[in-house]
Amino acid sequence: MNLYGLTLEKLEKYFENIGEKKFKATQVFEWIYQKREEKIENFSNIKKEIRNRLEEDFKMELPEIIKRETDVLVEKFLFCLSDSEKIEAVLMRHDYGLSVCVSSQVGCNMGCKFCESGRLKKVRNLETYEMVGQILAIEKEIKERISRVVIMGIGEPLDNYENVMNFIKIINHPKGIAIGSRHITLSTCGIIPKIKLLSDFPLQINLALSLHAPNDELRSKIMPINKAYPLMEVMETIKEYIKKTNRRVTIEYILLKEINDQMSHAKELAKLLKGMNVYVNLIPYNETNHIEFKKSTKSTINAFYETLQKEKINVTVRREFGKNISAACGQLRSKEV
Ligand code: SAH
């Protein structure tokens, strides 16, 4: 097992099981996440025999960064995992600090037509330690601390529920990486049963829904998952989620030229969202070499934005990052496989 994959609770259980006091778990957490010690033998306030036992039971391995692409405010990292699979993460520099977009799976099975990640099917889920490792490896590489995490990289996080939740617990824990729950965002294409589960998750993280179309017909065309979890049912689930958690939900909407970016779509979207505690993040599409979709023009994006505003829907247009590098979700990896 990898030590980076254990929540504090699990580590406490481990110590209890080997007949030790559970506060040792906190000491270990402090070594790995606060002092960033990478060798168990250097956990100096822990008895030698316990360190030996830990070394027998655990590995401490971070994913290896094999490529780093740099643009003005954004960098992409390609990682090689221990089974040689590749994943990527993106670092963004905002005025308010550094945020990282992490991957949750190797590939993705959701099959969204516009998405580069979905072109390559899911190979496997990421283990918790491989998600924690993306953050630790980037921090080590750049020698700076990350203050926000978005789970919006390759993969569908709610299709890897348990590992992703444990990842969130570890990065959020005050004795761990200590990223506040309000600084953690999980993005999903709309896996209804898992959104329901998430509404009972004790940490108040942000939820983002990749909507991308205002009606079933169009959504099913570009997002096959809509056939399993249709739009109206997803919206009902989101309403329940908001009621239960009292949290505002982000609605992501990629603007695809002449597909979902017309005034009529904006009006339909406004109607769909009316009265809900949501805000819409309009995403200028990142074109890729392999996929036929095009980015909407600036004036169409503006008109869409203004239509939503006029309808009193909270809306922002996502800033574009990394135009000079392989910015589209999954693009760096897909060049390598
Ligand atoms: N599976 C999750 C999280 C990963 S995708 C989800 O669907 O939300 C993260 C976001 O990036 C989604 O909103 C996705 O639709 C969007 N995305 C995918 N490819 C993109 C591209 N080429 N340009 C802009 N956004 C893209």
GROMACS .gro file of C-alpha atoms and ligand atoms in nm:
model
  363
    1MET     CA    1   0.000   0.000   0.000
    2ASN     CA    2   0.101   0.358  -0.054
    3LEU     CA    3   0.112   0.582   0.251
    4TYR     CA    4  -0.017   0.881   0.048
    5GLY     CA    5  -0.348   0.701  -0.004
    6LEU     CA    6  -0.452   0.676   0.360
    7THR     CA    7  -0.692   0.915   0.528
    8LEU     CA    8  -0.609   1.007   0.887
    9GLU     CA    9  -0.894   0.783   1.006
   10LYS     CA   10  -0.757   0.486   0.817
   11LEU     CA   11  -0.408   0.547   0.947
   12GLU     CA   12  -0.548   0.566   1.302
   13LYS     CA   13  -0.716   0.229   1.248
   14TYR     CA   14  -0.389   0.087   1.120
   15PHE     CA   15  -0.205   0.194   1.434
   16GLU     CA   16  -0.478   0.056   1.657
   17ASN     CA   17  -0.464  -0.273   1.469
   18ILE     CA   18  -0.091  -0.307   1.531
   19GLY     CA   19  -0.144  -0.229   1.899
   20GLU     CA   20  -0.017   0.128   1.894
   21LYS     CA   21  -0.168   0.458   2.006
   22LYS     CA   22  -0.373   0.627   1.738
   23PHE     CA   23  -0.211   0.969   1.782
   24LYS     CA   24   0.085   0.822   1.594
   25ALA     CA   25  -0.128   0.866   1.283
   26THR     CA   26  -0.130   1.242   1.337
   27GLN     CA   27   0.247   1.237   1.378
   28VAL     CA   28   0.284   1.049   1.051
   29PHE     CA   29   0.046   1.291   0.877
   30GLU     CA   30   0.257   1.580   1.000
   31TRP     CA   31   0.570   1.420   0.860
   32ILE     CA   32   0.427   1.354   0.520
   33TYR     CA   33   0.209   1.659   0.461
   34GLN     CA   34   0.355   1.934   0.678
   35LYS     CA   35   0.726   1.851   0.681
   36ARG     CA   36   0.703   1.682   0.340
   37GLU     CA   37   0.936   1.405   0.447
   38GLU     CA   38   0.953   1.135   0.182
   39LYS     CA   39   1.136   0.867   0.378
   40ILE     CA   40   0.977   0.673   0.661
   41GLU     CA   41   1.322   0.621   0.818
   42ASN     CA   42   1.338   0.999   0.880
   43PHE     CA   43   1.019   1.014   1.089
   44SER     CA   44   1.244   1.080   1.386
   45ASN     CA   45   0.988   1.110   1.667
   46ILE     CA   46   0.854   0.764   1.586
   47LYS     CA   47   1.021   0.460   1.745
   48LYS     CA   48   1.260   0.267   1.522
   49GLU     CA   49   1.060  -0.056   1.548
   50ILE     CA   50   0.741   0.119   1.437
   51ARG     CA   51   0.925   0.284   1.150
   52ASN     CA   52   1.048  -0.061   1.046
   53ARG     CA   53   0.692  -0.190   1.057
   54LEU     CA   54   0.570   0.106   0.850
   55GLU     CA   55   0.843   0.041   0.596
   56GLU     CA   56   0.732  -0.319   0.567
   57ASP     CA   57   0.368  -0.222   0.519
   58PHE     CA   58   0.388   0.093   0.307
   59LYS     CA   59   0.553   0.252   0.010
   60MET     CA   60   0.594   0.626  -0.035
   61GLU     CA   61   0.603   0.701  -0.403
   62LEU     CA   62   0.499   1.008  -0.596
   63PRO     CA   63   0.403   0.996  -0.963
   64GLU     CA   64   0.691   1.101  -1.185
   65ILE     CA   65   0.664   1.423  -1.385
   66ILE     CA   66   0.784   1.337  -1.735
   67LYS     CA   67   0.689   1.654  -1.916
   68ARG     CA   68   0.620   2.014  -1.819
   69GLU     CA   69   0.473   2.264  -2.066
   70THR     CA   70   0.473   2.627  -1.963
   71ASP     CA   71   0.264   2.923  -2.073
   72VAL     CA   72   0.222   3.264  -1.907
   73LEU     CA   73  -0.021   3.178  -1.630
   74VAL     CA   74  -0.057   2.807  -1.677
   75GLU     CA   75   0.156   2.497  -1.679
   76LYS     CA   76   0.074   2.143  -1.773
   77PHE     CA   77   0.233   1.840  -1.615
   78LEU     CA   78   0.240   1.494  -1.764
   79PHE     CA   79   0.291   1.215  -1.511
   80CYS     CA   80   0.401   0.858  -1.551
   81LEU     CA   81   0.243   0.619  -1.298
   82SER     CA   82   0.403   0.304  -1.161
   83ASP     CA   83   0.232   0.088  -1.426
   84SER     CA   84   0.353   0.329  -1.700
   85GLU     CA   85   0.008   0.480  -1.755
   86LYS     CA   86   0.010   0.854  -1.817
   87ILE     CA   87  -0.210   1.124  -1.667
   88GLU     CA   88  -0.198   1.502  -1.662
   89ALA     CA   89  -0.262   1.791  -1.427
   90VAL     CA   90  -0.280   2.165  -1.490
   91LEU     CA   91  -0.148   2.443  -1.269
   92MET     CA   92  -0.312   2.786  -1.299
   93ARG     CA   93  -0.185   3.110  -1.150
   94HIS     CA   94  -0.466   3.338  -1.033
   95ASP     CA   95  -0.447   3.667  -0.840
   96TYR     CA   96  -0.578   3.477  -0.539
   97GLY     CA   97  -0.322   3.195  -0.554
   98LEU     CA   98  -0.237   2.873  -0.732
   99SER     CA   99  -0.492   2.618  -0.835
  100VAL     CA  100  -0.443   2.272  -0.974
  101CYS     CA  101  -0.675   2.072  -1.194
  102VAL     CA  102  -0.625   1.702  -1.118
  103SER     CA  103  -0.717   1.388  -1.310
  104SER     CA  104  -0.930   1.119  -1.147
  105GLN     CA  105  -0.904   0.832  -1.399
  106VAL     CA  106  -0.669   0.704  -1.668
  107GLY     CA  107  -0.887   0.787  -1.970
  108CYS     CA  108  -1.264   0.829  -1.945
  109ASN     CA  109  -1.571   0.631  -2.047
  110MET     CA  110  -1.824   0.913  -2.059
  111GLY     CA  111  -1.759   0.968  -2.430
  112CYS     CA  112  -1.845   1.340  -2.455
  113LYS     CA  113  -1.806   1.413  -2.824
  114PHE     CA  114  -1.611   1.737  -2.786
  115CYS     CA  115  -1.366   1.607  -2.526
  116GLU     CA  116  -1.017   1.486  -2.600
  117SER     CA  117  -0.999   1.272  -2.284
  118GLY     CA  118  -1.298   1.067  -2.390
  119ARG     CA  119  -1.135   0.974  -2.718
  120LEU     CA  120  -0.924   0.736  -2.513
  121LYS     CA  121  -1.137   0.497  -2.311
  122LYS     CA  122  -1.094   0.445  -1.942
  123VAL     CA  123  -0.804   0.217  -1.860
  124ARG     CA  124  -0.853   0.226  -1.484
  125ASN     CA  125  -0.945   0.443  -1.189
  126LEU     CA  126  -0.676   0.643  -1.018
  127GLU     CA  127  -0.592   0.533  -0.668
  128THR     CA  128  -0.623   0.793  -0.393
  129TYR     CA  129  -0.245   0.821  -0.359
  130GLU     CA  130  -0.213   0.895  -0.730
  131MET     CA  131  -0.441   1.197  -0.690
  132VAL     CA  132  -0.270   1.318  -0.373
  133GLY     CA  133   0.058   1.256  -0.556
  134GLN     CA  134  -0.031   1.496  -0.841
  135ILE     CA  135  -0.052   1.780  -0.590
  136LEU     CA  136   0.255   1.687  -0.387
  137ALA     CA  137   0.469   1.629  -0.698
  138ILE     CA  138   0.372   1.966  -0.849
  139GLU     CA  139   0.437   2.150  -0.522
  140LYS     CA  140   0.774   1.983  -0.496
  141GLU     CA  141   0.858   2.071  -0.856
  142ILE     CA  142   0.755   2.439  -0.838
  143LYS     CA  143   0.852   2.489  -0.471
  144GLU     CA  144   0.527   2.673  -0.403
  145ARG     CA  145   0.205   2.585  -0.225
  146ILE     CA  146  -0.126   2.520  -0.396
  147SER     CA  147  -0.436   2.679  -0.246
  148ARG     CA  148  -0.717   2.545  -0.464
  149VAL     CA  149  -0.796   2.213  -0.626
  150VAL     CA  150  -1.042   2.141  -0.905
  151ILE     CA  151  -1.120   1.780  -0.993
  152MET     CA  152  -1.176   1.856  -1.359
  153GLY     CA  153  -0.889   1.680  -1.531
  154ILE     CA  154  -0.909   1.349  -1.715
  155GLY     CA  155  -1.185   1.119  -1.595
  156GLU     CA  156  -1.527   1.132  -1.432
  157PRO     CA  157  -1.467   1.173  -1.057
  158LEU     CA  158  -1.807   1.035  -0.959
  159ASP     CA  159  -1.723   0.718  -1.153
  160ASN     CA  160  -1.436   0.673  -0.902
  161TYR     CA  161  -1.632   0.785  -0.599
  162GLU     CA  162  -1.456   0.627  -0.305
  163ASN     CA  163  -1.101   0.707  -0.411
  164VAL     CA  164  -1.195   1.064  -0.496
  165MET     CA  165  -1.370   1.117  -0.161
  166ASN     CA  166  -1.069   0.983   0.027
  167PHE     CA  167  -0.849   1.214  -0.178
  168ILE     CA  168  -1.065   1.510  -0.075
  169LYS     CA  169  -1.050   1.407   0.292
  170ILE     CA  170  -0.670   1.389   0.281
  171ILE     CA  171  -0.610   1.721   0.106
  172ASN     CA  172  -0.868   1.895   0.322
  173HIS     CA  173  -0.751   1.768   0.660
  174PRO     CA  174  -0.586   2.039   0.874
  175LYS     CA  175  -0.304   1.797   0.950
  176GLY     CA  176  -0.284   1.703   0.582
  177ILE     CA  177  -0.243   1.945   0.291
  178ALA     CA  178  -0.508   2.166   0.457
  179ILE     CA  179  -0.690   2.296   0.151
  180GLY     CA  180  -1.023   2.441   0.267
  181SER     CA  181  -1.331   2.255   0.146
  182ARG     CA  182  -1.459   2.572  -0.020
  183HIS     CA  183  -1.141   2.574  -0.223
  184ILE     CA  184  -1.210   2.227  -0.362
  185THR     CA  185  -1.438   2.181  -0.664
  186LEU     CA  186  -1.559   1.855  -0.813
  187SER     CA  187  -1.692   1.858  -1.168
  188THR     CA  188  -1.927   1.589  -1.298
  189CYS     CA  189  -2.113   1.514  -1.619
  190GLY     CA  190  -2.413   1.422  -1.402
  191ILE     CA  191  -2.404   1.074  -1.244
  192ILE     CA  192  -2.732   1.102  -1.054
  193PRO     CA  193  -2.692   0.834  -0.781
  194LYS     CA  194  -2.348   0.967  -0.694
  195ILE     CA  195  -2.464   1.330  -0.677
  196LYS     CA  196  -2.720   1.206  -0.424
  197LEU     CA  197  -2.447   1.035  -0.224
  198LEU     CA  198  -2.234   1.346  -0.242
  199SER     CA  199  -2.508   1.555  -0.082
  200ASP     CA  200  -2.444   1.355   0.237
  201PHE     CA  201  -2.067   1.394   0.222
  202PRO     CA  202  -1.963   1.583   0.535
  203LEU     CA  203  -1.725   1.828   0.367
  204GLN     CA  204  -1.871   2.137   0.202
  205ILE     CA  205  -1.693   2.121  -0.130
  206ASN     CA  206  -1.812   2.294  -0.447
  207LEU     CA  207  -2.002   2.098  -0.707
  208ALA     CA  208  -1.989   2.183  -1.077
  209LEU     CA  209  -2.218   2.022  -1.333
  210SER     CA  210  -2.110   1.992  -1.695
  211LEU     CA  211  -2.440   2.076  -1.860
  212HIS     CA  212  -2.338   2.202  -2.206
  213ALA     CA  213  -2.688   2.190  -2.354
  214PRO     CA  214  -3.030   2.325  -2.249
  215ASN     CA  215  -3.239   2.031  -2.372
  216ASP     CA  216  -3.230   1.652  -2.390
  217GLU     CA  217  -3.203   1.618  -2.764
  218LEU     CA  218  -2.894   1.831  -2.798
  219ARG     CA  219  -2.737   1.707  -2.475
  220SER     CA  220  -2.774   1.343  -2.582
  221LYS     CA  221  -2.603   1.427  -2.911
  222ILE     CA  222  -2.292   1.568  -2.752
  223MET     CA  223  -2.296   1.383  -2.417
  224PRO     CA  224  -2.398   1.015  -2.440
  225ILE     CA  225  -2.430   0.999  -2.059
  226ASN     CA  226  -2.750   1.200  -2.102
  227LYS     CA  227  -2.922   0.886  -2.228
  228ALA     CA  228  -2.859   0.715  -1.895
  229TYR     CA  229  -2.916   1.026  -1.682
  230PRO     CA  230  -3.146   1.265  -1.869
  231LEU     CA  231  -3.128   1.637  -1.823
  232MET     CA  232  -3.452   1.694  -1.632
  233GLU     CA  233  -3.365   1.421  -1.381
  234VAL     CA  234  -3.017   1.565  -1.340
  235MET     CA  235  -3.165   1.910  -1.277
  236GLU     CA  236  -3.407   1.766  -1.019
  237THR     CA  237  -3.114   1.598  -0.845
  238ILE     CA  238  -2.920   1.925  -0.847
  239LYS     CA  239  -3.218   2.105  -0.695
  240GLU     CA  240  -3.232   1.847  -0.416
  241TYR     CA  241  -2.857   1.879  -0.370
  242ILE     CA  242  -2.885   2.257  -0.332
  243LYS     CA  243  -3.174   2.224  -0.088
  244LYS     CA  244  -2.991   1.972   0.125
  245THR     CA  245  -2.647   2.134   0.127
  246ASN     CA  246  -2.747   2.497   0.095
  247ARG     CA  247  -2.458   2.538  -0.146
  248ARG     CA  248  -2.456   2.717  -0.478
  249VAL     CA  249  -2.379   2.490  -0.771
  250THR     CA  250  -2.173   2.585  -1.076
  251ILE     CA  251  -2.317   2.506  -1.418
  252GLU     CA  252  -2.048   2.460  -1.680
  253TYR     CA  253  -2.145   2.535  -2.036
  254ILE     CA  254  -1.890   2.499  -2.317
  255LEU     CA  255  -1.970   2.718  -2.615
  256LEU     CA  256  -1.944   2.514  -2.933
  257LYS     CA  257  -1.978   2.704  -3.257
  258GLU     CA  258  -2.324   2.671  -3.411
  259ILE     CA  259  -2.404   2.372  -3.192
  260ASN     CA  260  -2.519   2.511  -2.857
  261ASP     CA  261  -2.427   2.880  -2.875
  262GLN     CA  262  -2.732   3.042  -3.034
  263MET     CA  263  -2.955   3.298  -2.869
  264SER     CA  264  -3.237   3.043  -2.855
  265HIS     CA  265  -3.009   2.812  -2.653
  266ALA     CA  266  -2.926   3.092  -2.411
  267LYS     CA  267  -3.294   3.163  -2.358
  268GLU     CA  268  -3.374   2.798  -2.309
  269LEU     CA  269  -3.089   2.769  -2.061
  270ALA     CA  270  -3.211   3.073  -1.867
  271LYS     CA  271  -3.555   2.919  -1.843
  272LEU     CA  272  -3.412   2.589  -1.722
  273LEU     CA  273  -3.207   2.756  -1.447
  274LYS     CA  274  -3.451   3.025  -1.339
  275GLY     CA  275  -3.483   3.050  -0.963
  276MET     CA  276  -3.206   2.800  -0.891
  277ASN     CA  277  -2.909   2.888  -0.670
  278VAL     CA  278  -2.655   2.838  -0.947
  279TYR     CA  279  -2.405   3.034  -1.146
  280VAL     CA  280  -2.314   2.964  -1.503
  281ASN     CA  281  -1.956   2.940  -1.613
  282LEU     CA  282  -1.939   2.982  -1.991
  283ILE     CA  283  -1.634   2.802  -2.124
  284PRO     CA  284  -1.475   2.910  -2.451
  285TYR     CA  285  -1.404   2.577  -2.622
  286ASN     CA  286  -1.042   2.468  -2.659
  287GLU     CA  287  -1.013   2.332  -3.009
  288THR     CA  288  -0.808   2.017  -3.060
  289ASN     CA  289  -0.660   1.861  -3.371
  290HIS     CA  290  -0.873   1.554  -3.354
  291ILE     CA  291  -1.221   1.678  -3.297
  292GLU     CA  292  -1.441   1.864  -3.540
  293PHE     CA  293  -1.601   2.108  -3.298
  294LYS     CA  294  -1.509   2.475  -3.327
  295LYS     CA  295  -1.492   2.753  -3.077
  296SER     CA  296  -1.770   3.014  -3.077
  297THR     CA  297  -1.678   3.363  -3.195
  298LYS     CA  298  -1.617   3.640  -2.943
  299SER     CA  299  -1.937   3.818  -3.041
  300THR     CA  300  -2.147   3.501  -3.004
  301ILE     CA  301  -1.995   3.442  -2.660
  302ASN     CA  302  -2.081   3.801  -2.564
  303ALA     CA  303  -2.436   3.774  -2.693
  304PHE     CA  304  -2.486   3.447  -2.503
  305TYR     CA  305  -2.349   3.605  -2.187
  306GLU     CA  306  -2.569   3.911  -2.220
  307THR     CA  307  -2.882   3.708  -2.283
  308LEU     CA  308  -2.826   3.516  -1.960
  309GLN     CA  309  -2.754   3.835  -1.770
  310LYS     CA  310  -3.069   3.997  -1.897
  311GLU     CA  311  -3.260   3.697  -1.767
  312LYS     CA  312  -3.097   3.756  -1.425
  313ILE     CA  313  -2.888   3.441  -1.432
  314ASN     CA  314  -2.549   3.471  -1.255
  315VAL     CA  315  -2.293   3.417  -1.526
  316THR     CA  316  -1.921   3.450  -1.596
  317VAL     CA  317  -1.706   3.367  -1.895
  318ARG     CA  318  -1.411   3.147  -1.803
  319ARG     CA  319  -1.076   3.310  -1.862
  320GLU     CA  320  -0.879   3.132  -2.127
  321PHE     CA  321  -0.560   2.968  -2.017
  322GLY     CA  322  -0.278   2.801  -2.199
  323LYS     CA  323  -0.355   2.884  -2.559
  324ASN     CA  324   0.008   2.826  -2.647
  325ILE     CA  325   0.027   2.479  -2.499
  326SER     CA  326  -0.189   2.167  -2.514
  327ALA     CA  327  -0.459   2.328  -2.306
  328ALA     CA  328  -0.760   2.113  -2.388
  329CYS     CA  329  -0.856   1.858  -2.128
  330GLY     CA  330  -0.661   1.540  -2.205
  331GLN     CA  331  -0.461   1.685  -2.489
  332LEU     CA  332  -0.117   1.642  -2.341
  333ARG     CA  333  -0.179   1.278  -2.258
  334SER     CA  334  -0.338   1.193  -2.590
  335LYS     CA  335  -0.027   1.313  -2.772
  336GLU     CA  336   0.172   1.054  -2.582
  337VAL     CA  337  -0.046   0.746  -2.612
  338SAH     N1  338  -1.594   1.432  -1.618
  338SAH     C1  339  -1.606   1.554  -1.546
  338SAH     C2  340  -1.473   1.623  -1.519
  338SAH     C3  341  -1.371   1.626  -1.629
  338SAH     S1  342  -1.407   1.729  -1.768
  338SAH     C4  343  -1.705   1.647  -1.614
  338SAH     O1  344  -1.760   1.609  -1.716
  338SAH     O2  345  -1.732   1.753  -1.561
  338SAH     C5  346  -1.395   1.891  -1.704
  338SAH     C6  347  -1.464   1.996  -1.788
  338SAH     O3  348  -1.388   2.025  -1.907
  338SAH     C7  349  -1.601   1.954  -1.835
  338SAH     O4  350  -1.694   2.057  -1.819
  338SAH     C8  351  -1.573   1.923  -1.982
  338SAH     O5  352  -1.691   1.926  -2.053
  338SAH     C9  353  -1.475   2.032  -2.018
  338SAH     N2  354  -1.401   2.012  -2.142
  338SAH    C10  355  -1.367   1.897  -2.203
  338SAH     N3  356  -1.301   1.920  -2.318
  338SAH    C11  357  -1.293   2.055  -2.331
  338SAH    C12  358  -1.236   2.140  -2.430
  338SAH     N4  359  -1.175   2.092  -2.536
  338SAH     N5  360  -1.247   2.275  -2.410
  338SAH    C13  361  -1.308   2.326  -2.301
  338SAH     N6  362  -1.361   2.249  -2.204
  338SAH    C14  363  -1.356   2.115  -2.218
   0.00000   0.00000   0.00000
